[in-house]
CSV table of C-alpha atoms in Angstrom, one decimal:
chain,number,residue,atom,x,y,z
A,26,MET,CA,121.4,125.9,79.1
A,27,GLU,CA,122.5,124.3,75.9
A,28,SER,CA,119.9,122.0,74.4
A,29,LEU,CA,120.9,118.6,74.4
A,30,TYR,CA,119.5,115.5,72.5
A,31,ARG,CA,121.6,112.1,73.5
A,32,ARG,CA,125.3,111.4,73.4
A,33,PRO,CA,127.4,109.5,70.9
A,34,LEU,CA,128.3,106.1,72.6
A,35,PRO,CA,132.0,105.5,73.4
A,36,ALA,CA,133.8,103.5,71.1
A,37,GLN,CA,134.3,100.2,74.0
A,38,LEU,CA,130.4,100.2,74.2
A,39,VAL,CA,128.3,98.6,71.4
A,40,ALA,CA,124.7,100.0,71.0
A,41,PHE,CA,122.2,97.2,71.4
A,42,ALA,CA,120.2,98.2,67.8
A,43,SER,CA,123.5,98.3,66.1
A,44,PRO,CA,124.4,95.3,63.9
A,45,GLU,CA,127.3,94.3,66.4
A,46,GLY,CA,124.8,94.7,69.1
A,47,ARG,CA,122.2,92.6,67.5
A,48,ALA,CA,125.0,89.7,66.8
A,49,LEU,CA,125.5,89.9,70.4
A,50,PHE,CA,121.9,89.8,71.1
A,51,ASP,CA,121.7,86.6,69.0
A,52,ALA,CA,124.9,84.9,70.4
A,53,ALA,CA,123.5,85.4,74.2
A,54,ARG,CA,120.0,84.2,73.4
A,55,ALA,CA,121.7,80.9,71.7
A,56,ALA,CA,123.9,80.7,74.9
A,57,GLY,CA,120.5,80.9,77.3
A,58,GLY,CA,121.7,84.6,78.1
A,59,MET,CA,118.9,86.6,77.6
A,60,GLU,CA,115.9,84.8,79.5
A,61,ALA,CA,116.0,88.2,81.9
A,62,PHE,CA,115.5,90.4,78.9
A,63,PHE,CA,111.8,89.5,78.1
A,64,PRO,CA,110.1,90.2,81.3
A,65,LEU,CA,112.3,93.4,81.8
A,66,ILE,CA,112.0,94.7,78.3
A,67,GLU,CA,107.9,94.4,78.7
A,68,GLN,CA,108.2,96.8,81.5
A,69,PHE,CA,110.9,99.2,80.2
A,70,HIS,CA,110.9,102.9,80.8
A,71,THR,CA,112.8,106.0,80.4
A,72,GLN,CA,113.3,107.6,84.1
A,73,ALA,CA,111.1,110.5,84.6
A,74,GLU,CA,113.8,112.7,86.2
A,75,PRO,CA,117.5,113.4,85.6
A,76,ALA,CA,118.5,112.3,89.0
A,77,PHE,CA,115.9,109.4,88.8
A,78,CYS,CA,117.8,106.6,87.6
A,79,GLY,CA,117.7,105.0,90.8
A,80,LEU,CA,113.9,105.1,90.7
A,81,GLY,CA,113.4,104.7,87.2
A,82,THR,CA,115.5,101.2,87.6
A,83,LEU,CA,113.6,100.0,90.6
A,84,VAL,CA,110.4,100.7,88.8
A,85,VAL,CA,111.0,98.7,85.8
A,86,THR,CA,112.7,95.6,87.8
A,87,LEU,CA,109.7,95.7,90.5
A,88,ASN,CA,107.3,95.7,87.8
A,89,ALA,CA,109.1,93.0,85.8
A,90,LEU,CA,109.1,91.0,88.9
A,91,GLY,CA,105.4,91.0,89.2
A,92,VAL,CA,105.2,92.8,92.8
A,93,ASP,CA,102.2,94.6,93.6
A,94,PRO,CA,102.5,98.1,95.1
A,95,GLY,CA,99.4,97.7,97.2
A,96,ARG,CA,98.7,101.2,96.1
A,97,LEU,CA,96.9,102.9,93.5
A,98,TRP,CA,98.9,104.5,90.7
A,99,LYS,CA,96.1,106.1,88.4
A,100,GLY,CA,92.3,105.8,88.2
A,101,PRO,CA,91.8,102.0,89.8
A,102,TRP,CA,95.5,100.4,88.8
A,103,ARG,CA,98.0,99.6,91.1
A,104,TRP,CA,101.1,99.8,89.4
A,105,PHE,CA,105.1,100.9,90.3
A,106,SER,CA,105.9,104.7,88.9
A,107,GLU,CA,108.6,106.6,90.6
A,108,GLU,CA,106.2,108.7,92.8
A,109,LEU,CA,105.3,105.7,94.5
A,110,LEU,CA,108.8,105.3,95.7
A,111,ASP,CA,108.8,107.9,99.0
A,112,CYS,CA,109.1,105.6,101.5
A,113,CYS,CA,113.0,106.2,102.6
A,114,SER,CA,113.8,109.7,101.0
A,115,PRO,CA,111.5,112.4,100.1
A,116,LEU,CA,110.9,112.7,96.4
A,117,GLU,CA,112.1,116.4,96.2
A,118,ARG,CA,115.4,115.4,97.8
A,119,VAL,CA,116.0,112.6,95.4
A,120,ARG,CA,115.1,115.0,92.7
A,121,ALA,CA,117.8,116.8,93.7
A,122,ARG,CA,120.3,114.5,94.5
A,123,GLY,CA,119.6,111.3,93.4
A,124,ILE,CA,119.9,107.8,95.9
A,125,THR,CA,122.9,105.9,97.1
A,126,LEU,CA,123.4,102.0,96.5
A,127,ASP,CA,121.9,101.3,100.3
A,128,GLU,CA,119.2,103.8,99.7
A,129,PHE,CA,118.1,101.7,96.4
A,130,ALA,CA,118.3,98.6,98.4
A,131,CYS,CA,116.0,100.2,101.4
A,132,LEU,CA,113.7,101.4,99.0
A,133,ALA,CA,113.4,97.9,97.2
A,134,ARG,CA,112.8,96.1,100.4
A,135,CYS,CA,110.3,98.6,101.6
A,136,ASN,CA,108.4,97.9,98.1
A,137,GLY,CA,107.9,94.3,98.2
A,138,ALA,CA,111.5,92.9,97.5
A,139,SER,CA,114.1,91.3,98.7
A,140,ALA,CA,117.5,93.0,98.0
A,141,GLU,CA,120.9,91.7,98.4
A,142,LEU,CA,123.7,94.1,97.9
A,143,PHE,CA,127.3,93.9,96.5
A,144,ARG,CA,130.4,95.6,96.4
A,145,PRO,CA,133.2,95.1,93.8
A,146,ASP,CA,136.1,95.6,96.7
A,147,ALA,CA,134.4,92.4,98.4
A,148,HIS,CA,133.5,90.9,95.1
A,149,ASP,CA,135.5,90.4,92.2
A,150,VAL,CA,135.2,90.1,88.6
A,151,ALA,CA,134.6,86.6,88.4
A,152,ALA,CA,131.4,86.7,91.2
A,153,LEU,CA,130.2,89.5,89.1
A,154,ARG,CA,130.3,87.2,86.0
A,155,ALA,CA,129.0,84.4,87.6
A,156,GLN,CA,126.1,86.4,89.0
A,157,LEU,CA,125.4,88.1,85.7
A,158,ARG,CA,125.3,84.4,83.9
A,159,ASP,CA,123.0,83.0,86.8
A,160,ALA,CA,120.5,86.1,86.7
A,161,ALA,CA,120.6,86.4,82.7
A,162,SER,CA,119.9,82.9,82.5
A,163,SER,CA,116.7,82.9,84.3
A,164,ALA,CA,113.4,84.7,84.2
A,165,LEU,CA,114.5,87.3,86.9
A,166,ALA,CA,115.6,84.9,89.9
A,167,PRO,CA,116.9,87.2,90.7
A,168,ALA,CA,116.9,90.6,88.5
A,169,LEU,CA,120.3,92.3,88.5
A,170,VAL,CA,120.6,95.9,88.9
A,171,VAL,CA,123.8,97.7,88.5
A,172,SER,CA,125.7,101.1,89.9
A,173,TYR,CA,128.1,102.9,88.3
A,174,HIS,CA,130.5,105.3,87.5
A,175,ARG,CA,129.6,106.6,83.9
A,176,GLY,CA,133.1,108.3,83.8
A,177,ALA,CA,134.7,104.9,84.0
A,178,LEU,CA,133.0,103.8,80.8
A,179,GLY,CA,134.0,106.9,78.9
A,180,GLN,CA,130.5,108.5,79.4
A,181,THR,CA,129.7,111.9,80.6
A,182,GLY,CA,128.1,111.9,84.0
A,183,ALA,CA,128.7,110.6,87.4
A,184,GLY,CA,126.6,107.8,89.2
A,185,HIS,CA,124.3,105.6,87.2
A,186,PHE,CA,121.7,102.8,88.0
A,187,SER,CA,120.6,100.6,85.3
A,188,PRO,CA,118.9,97.1,85.1
A,189,ILE,CA,121.0,94.4,83.5
A,190,GLY,CA,119.3,92.8,80.5
A,191,GLY,CA,121.4,89.6,79.1
A,192,TYR,CA,124.9,88.1,79.2
A,193,ASP,CA,126.9,86.9,76.7
A,194,PRO,CA,129.4,84.3,77.8
A,195,ALA,CA,131.3,84.1,74.6
A,196,SER,CA,132.4,87.5,74.4
A,197,ASP,CA,132.2,88.5,78.2
A,198,HIS,CA,129.5,91.7,77.6
A,199,ALA,CA,126.9,92.2,79.7
A,200,LEU,CA,123.7,94.1,78.3
A,201,VAL,CA,123.1,97.3,80.4
A,202,LEU,CA,119.1,98.4,79.8
A,203,ASP,CA,120.1,102.2,80.5
A,204,VAL,CA,117.1,103.9,81.8
A,205,ALA,CA,118.4,107.5,80.6
A,206,ARG,CA,117.4,106.7,77.2
A,207,PHE,CA,117.3,110.5,76.1
A,208,LYS,CA,121.2,110.5,76.7
A,209,TYR,CA,122.3,106.8,75.8
A,210,PRO,CA,120.6,103.7,74.4
A,211,PRO,CA,120.9,100.3,76.0
A,212,HIS,CA,124.4,99.0,75.5
A,213,TRP,CA,126.8,95.8,75.6
A,214,VAL,CA,129.6,96.4,78.2
A,215,PRO,CA,132.6,94.1,78.4
A,216,VAL,CA,132.3,92.9,82.0
A,217,PRO,CA,135.8,93.7,83.2
A,218,LEU,CA,135.0,97.3,82.4
A,219,LEU,CA,131.3,97.1,84.0
A,220,HIS,CA,133.5,95.9,87.2
A,221,ALA,CA,136.2,98.4,87.0
A,222,ALA,CA,133.1,101.2,87.1
A,223,MET,CA,131.8,100.1,90.0
A,224,LEU,CA,135.1,100.8,91.8
A,225,PRO,CA,135.4,104.8,91.9
A,226,ILE,CA,134.2,105.9,95.4
A,227,ASP,CA,130.7,107.7,95.8
A,228,ASP,CA,131.4,110.7,97.5
A,229,SER,CA,128.2,110.4,99.2
A,230,THR,CA,129.0,107.3,101.0
A,231,GLY,CA,133.0,107.3,101.1
A,232,ARG,CA,132.2,103.5,99.5
A,233,PRO,CA,132.3,102.1,95.8
A,234,ARG,CA,129.1,101.3,94.2
A,235,GLY,CA,128.1,98.1,93.1
A,236,TRP,CA,125.2,95.7,92.4
A,237,VAL,CA,121.8,94.5,93.8
A,238,ALA,CA,120.0,90.9,93.3
A,239,LEU,CA,116.3,91.5,93.4
A,240,ARG,CA,113.9,89.1,94.0
A,241,ARG,CA,110.3,89.3,95.3
A,242,SER,CA,110.3,89.2,99.0
A,243,SER,CA,109.2,86.1,100.9
A,244,ARG,CA,108.1,88.2,104.3
A,245,PRO,CA,104.7,89.5,104.3
A,246,ALA,CA,103.9,93.0,103.5
A,247,SER,CA,102.1,95.1,105.8
A,248,LEU,CA,98.4,95.2,105.7
A,249,LEU,CA,97.7,98.7,106.4
A,250,PHE,CA,100.2,101.3,107.6
A,251,THR,CA,103.5,102.0,106.1
A,252,ALA,CA,106.3,103.9,107.3
A,253,HIS,CA,107.8,107.3,105.8
A,254,CYS,CA,110.5,109.6,106.1
A,255,VAL,CA,108.8,113.1,105.9
A,256,GLY,CA,110.1,116.7,105.2
A,257,PRO,CA,113.2,117.4,103.2
A,258,GLY,CA,115.9,116.1,105.7
A,259,GLY,CA,115.3,112.1,104.9
A,260,LEU,CA,116.9,109.5,107.1
A,261,GLU,CA,119.4,111.8,108.4
A,262,SER,CA,116.2,114.3,110.2
A,263,VAL,CA,114.9,110.9,111.5
A,264,LEU,CA,118.2,110.1,113.2
A,265,ALA,CA,118.3,113.3,114.3
A,266,GLY,CA,114.7,113.2,115.8
A,267,LEU,CA,115.6,110.0,117.3
A,268,GLU,CA,118.5,111.4,119.1
A,269,GLN,CA,116.5,114.4,120.4
A,270,TRP,CA,113.9,111.7,121.6
A,271,ARG,CA,116.4,110.0,123.8
A,272,ALA,CA,118.0,113.5,124.7
A,273,ALA,CA,114.5,114.6,126.2
A,274,LEU,CA,114.0,111.1,128.5
A,275,VAL,CA,117.8,111.7,129.4
A,276,ARG,CA,116.4,115.4,130.7
A,277,GLY,CA,113.6,114.3,132.3
A,278,PRO,CA,112.7,114.3,135.0
A,279,VAL,CA,110.8,111.4,133.9
A,280,GLY,CA,109.5,109.8,137.3
A,281,ASP,CA,106.4,107.8,136.1
A,282,LEU,CA,105.1,106.1,133.0
A,283,PRO,CA,102.4,108.9,132.4
A,284,THR,CA,105.5,111.7,132.5
A,285,ALA,CA,107.4,109.3,130.3
A,286,LEU,CA,104.6,108.9,127.7
A,287,ARG,CA,104.0,112.9,127.5
A,288,THR,CA,107.9,113.4,127.0
A,289,SER,CA,107.6,110.9,124.0
A,290,PHE,CA,104.9,112.5,122.6
A,291,ALA,CA,106.3,115.9,122.7
A,292,ALA,CA,109.3,114.3,120.7
A,293,ALA,CA,107.2,112.5,118.4
A,294,GLU,CA,105.7,115.8,117.4
A,295,GLY,CA,108.9,116.6,116.0
A,296,LEU,CA,109.9,113.4,114.6
A,297,PRO,CA,109.9,113.4,110.7
A,298,LEU,CA,108.7,109.8,110.5
A,299,THR,CA,105.2,108.7,110.5
A,300,PHE,CA,103.1,105.5,110.0
A,301,ALA,CA,100.9,106.3,106.9
A,302,ARG,CA,97.8,104.3,106.2
A,303,ARG,CA,97.2,102.3,103.0
A,304,GLU,CA,93.8,103.5,102.5
A,305,LEU,CA,93.3,101.2,99.5
A,306,ALA,CA,93.8,98.3,101.9
A,307,LEU,CA,90.5,99.5,103.7
A,308,ALA,CA,88.8,99.0,100.2
A,309,GLU,CA,90.2,96.0,99.0
A,310,HIS,CA,90.7,94.0,102.0
A,311,GLY,CA,88.0,95.9,104.3
A,312,ALA,CA,87.5,92.6,106.7
A,313,ALA,CA,91.0,92.3,107.1
A,314,ALA,CA,91.9,96.1,107.4
A,315,GLN,CA,89.1,96.6,109.6
A,316,THR,CA,89.6,93.8,112.0
A,317,LEU,CA,93.3,95.1,112.4
A,318,LEU,CA,92.1,98.4,113.3
A,319,VAL,CA,89.9,97.3,115.7
A,320,ALA,CA,93.0,95.2,117.2
A,321,LEU,CA,94.8,98.6,117.3
A,322,HIS,CA,92.1,100.3,119.0
A,323,GLU,CA,91.6,97.6,121.6
A,324,ALA,CA,95.1,96.8,122.3
A,325,PRO,CA,96.0,98.1,126.1
A,326,VAL,CA,98.8,100.5,124.9
A,327,TYR,CA,96.4,102.6,122.5
A,328,ARG,CA,93.9,103.0,125.3
A,329,ARG,CA,96.7,104.2,127.6
A,330,VAL,CA,97.9,106.4,124.7
A,331,SER,CA,94.4,108.1,124.1
A,332,GLU,CA,94.3,109.4,127.4
A,333,LEU,CA,97.6,111.1,127.0
A,334,VAL,CA,98.4,112.2,123.3
A,335,PRO,CA,98.0,115.5,122.2
A,336,ALA,CA,95.8,116.6,119.7
A,337,SER,CA,98.2,117.3,117.2
A,338,LEU,CA,99.6,113.8,117.2
A,339,SER,CA,97.5,110.8,115.9
A,340,ALA,CA,96.7,108.0,118.8
A,341,GLU,CA,97.4,105.5,116.0
A,342,VAL,CA,100.6,106.8,115.1
A,343,ALA,CA,101.6,107.4,118.4
A,344,THR,CA,100.9,103.9,119.5
A,345,LEU,CA,102.8,102.3,116.4
A,346,LEU,CA,105.7,104.4,117.3
A,347,LEU,CA,105.8,103.4,120.9
A,348,LEU,CA,105.6,99.5,119.6
A,349,THR,CA,107.9,99.9,116.8
A,350,LEU,CA,110.8,101.8,117.8
A,351,PRO,CA,113.6,99.9,119.6
A,352,ASP,CA,113.8,99.1,123.2
A,353,ALA,CA,117.1,100.7,123.5
A,354,LEU,CA,115.5,104.5,122.9
A,355,TRP,CA,114.0,103.8,126.6
A,356,SER,CA,117.3,103.0,128.4
A,357,PRO,CA,117.7,106.6,129.9
A,358,LEU,CA,114.2,106.1,132.0
A,359,PRO,CA,114.2,104.9,135.3
A,360,GLU,CA,114.5,101.0,135.6
A,361,ARG,CA,110.8,100.8,137.2
A,362,VAL,CA,109.5,102.9,134.6
A,363,ARG,CA,111.0,101.5,132.0
A,364,GLU,CA,110.1,97.9,133.3
A,365,GLU,CA,106.3,99.2,133.5
A,366,LEU,CA,106.4,100.4,129.8
A,367,CYS,CA,108.4,97.3,128.6
A,368,GLU,CA,105.5,95.3,130.2
A,369,LEU,CA,102.8,97.7,128.2
A,370,LEU,CA,104.7,97.2,125.0
A,371,ALA,CA,105.3,93.5,125.4
A,372,PRO,CA,104.2,91.5,122.2
A,373,GLU,CA,102.6,89.1,124.2
A,374,ARG,CA,99.9,91.9,125.4
A,375,GLN,CA,99.4,92.7,121.8
A,376,PRO,CA,96.6,91.2,119.7
A,377,LEU,CA,97.8,88.6,117.3
A,378,GLU,CA,96.4,91.0,114.0
A,379,LEU,CA,98.6,94.0,115.4
A,380,ARG,CA,101.7,92.0,116.4
A,381,ALA,CA,102.3,90.9,112.5
A,382,GLU,CA,101.9,94.6,111.3
A,383,VAL,CA,104.2,95.8,114.0
A,384,GLU,CA,107.0,93.1,113.3
A,385,HIS,CA,106.6,94.6,109.4
A,386,LEU,CA,106.9,97.9,110.4
A,387,ARG,CA,109.8,97.2,113.1
A,388,ARG,CA,111.8,95.4,109.9
A,389,GLN,CA,110.7,98.5,107.6
A,390,LEU,CA,112.8,100.8,110.5
A,391,ALA,CA,115.6,98.3,110.6
A,392,ASP,CA,116.2,99.0,106.7
A,393,LEU,CA,116.0,102.5,107.1
A,394,CYS,CA,118.4,102.8,110.2
A,395,ALA,CA,120.6,100.3,108.2
A,396,LEU,CA,121.4,103.3,105.8
A,397,ASP,CA,123.2,104.8,108.4
A,398,ARG,CA,125.5,103.2,111.2
A,399,ARG,CA,126.3,106.4,113.4
A,400,THR,CA,125.9,106.3,117.1
A,401,VAL,CA,122.3,106.6,117.2
A,402,CYS,CA,121.6,103.4,114.9
A,403,ASP,CA,123.9,101.3,117.2
A,404,ARG,CA,121.8,102.2,120.3
A,405,CYS,CA,118.4,102.0,118.2
A,406,ALA,CA,119.3,98.9,116.2
A,407,VAL,CA,116.4,96.7,115.0
A,408,ALA,CA,117.3,93.2,114.2
A,409,PRO,CA,116.3,93.0,110.2
């Protein structure tokens, strides 16, 4: 393979450090369009892998927004890096194929941000221009991320993510802080061209790319557990696993609750979804985390699960699966068994500390299911 060192920037784009780029910076700052630049540039870094533009962009924006990952990075430090962004799709899979716009938004929501997604087929260039103006004139309220096709800008390559660092209203240029600095420097792009670069269809989704507005999330984070797709298949394998779980209940026969639970646990062993402990929480939020664990272990559903769960499946994970998966999954059960199970899983029967944790996990599962709108997601929908 030929060795490469950077690419020449196409003529219609303006390099950030060039005399023209510096003039655009000065004009944009004088017009109030560079407020987002400073918190972003403090955290700016180069993506760690060729396909990690989405992860690298999210690392920059989450750290700039001041989101605490609640997990150790290195030594005693908590900080976002690409290897921490593994909750929606396995990193090996991202390394091979990157992420889509929807997966980017899901990852943001899983990691402490709210994410509002916009596509150019529904929002015209005037809408993009208005959001660029608002985002660039404030200190990341919100942070704006763009996903576009490089070829439409005259660059080499296909889909790419980067944060927006500024906007100059006089020239109508946006500053793209390209996280692939080994390839292109940060550069100014005419806004109509940037909007046009989002329009080409992404083959992996059948839809255009677009932009995302990120803010620190107002919804509480989980205290101790987080959902993870495991294995190489990612979300598709989780959805297939839920289909198989449902099919196992349909096949039956399931004449009573213990049989329904044993059948479910057998299906859960093959489900590439787990709820991992945030071990750091046990150390840094010891009292609250221990209180949650006590509440989990004292819940009637946990005691019932402990009697039936196989040794290969954690009773904690099995309990959280039962409490988190949508009620529609249990529709194949006979009415009497379903009513008994729903009574066991009813929120009012769970300790208060456990209810809050389960609510977060249900929302995280909803974000994952929102990535796919096939029949299984319709049946297993959770209100986001």
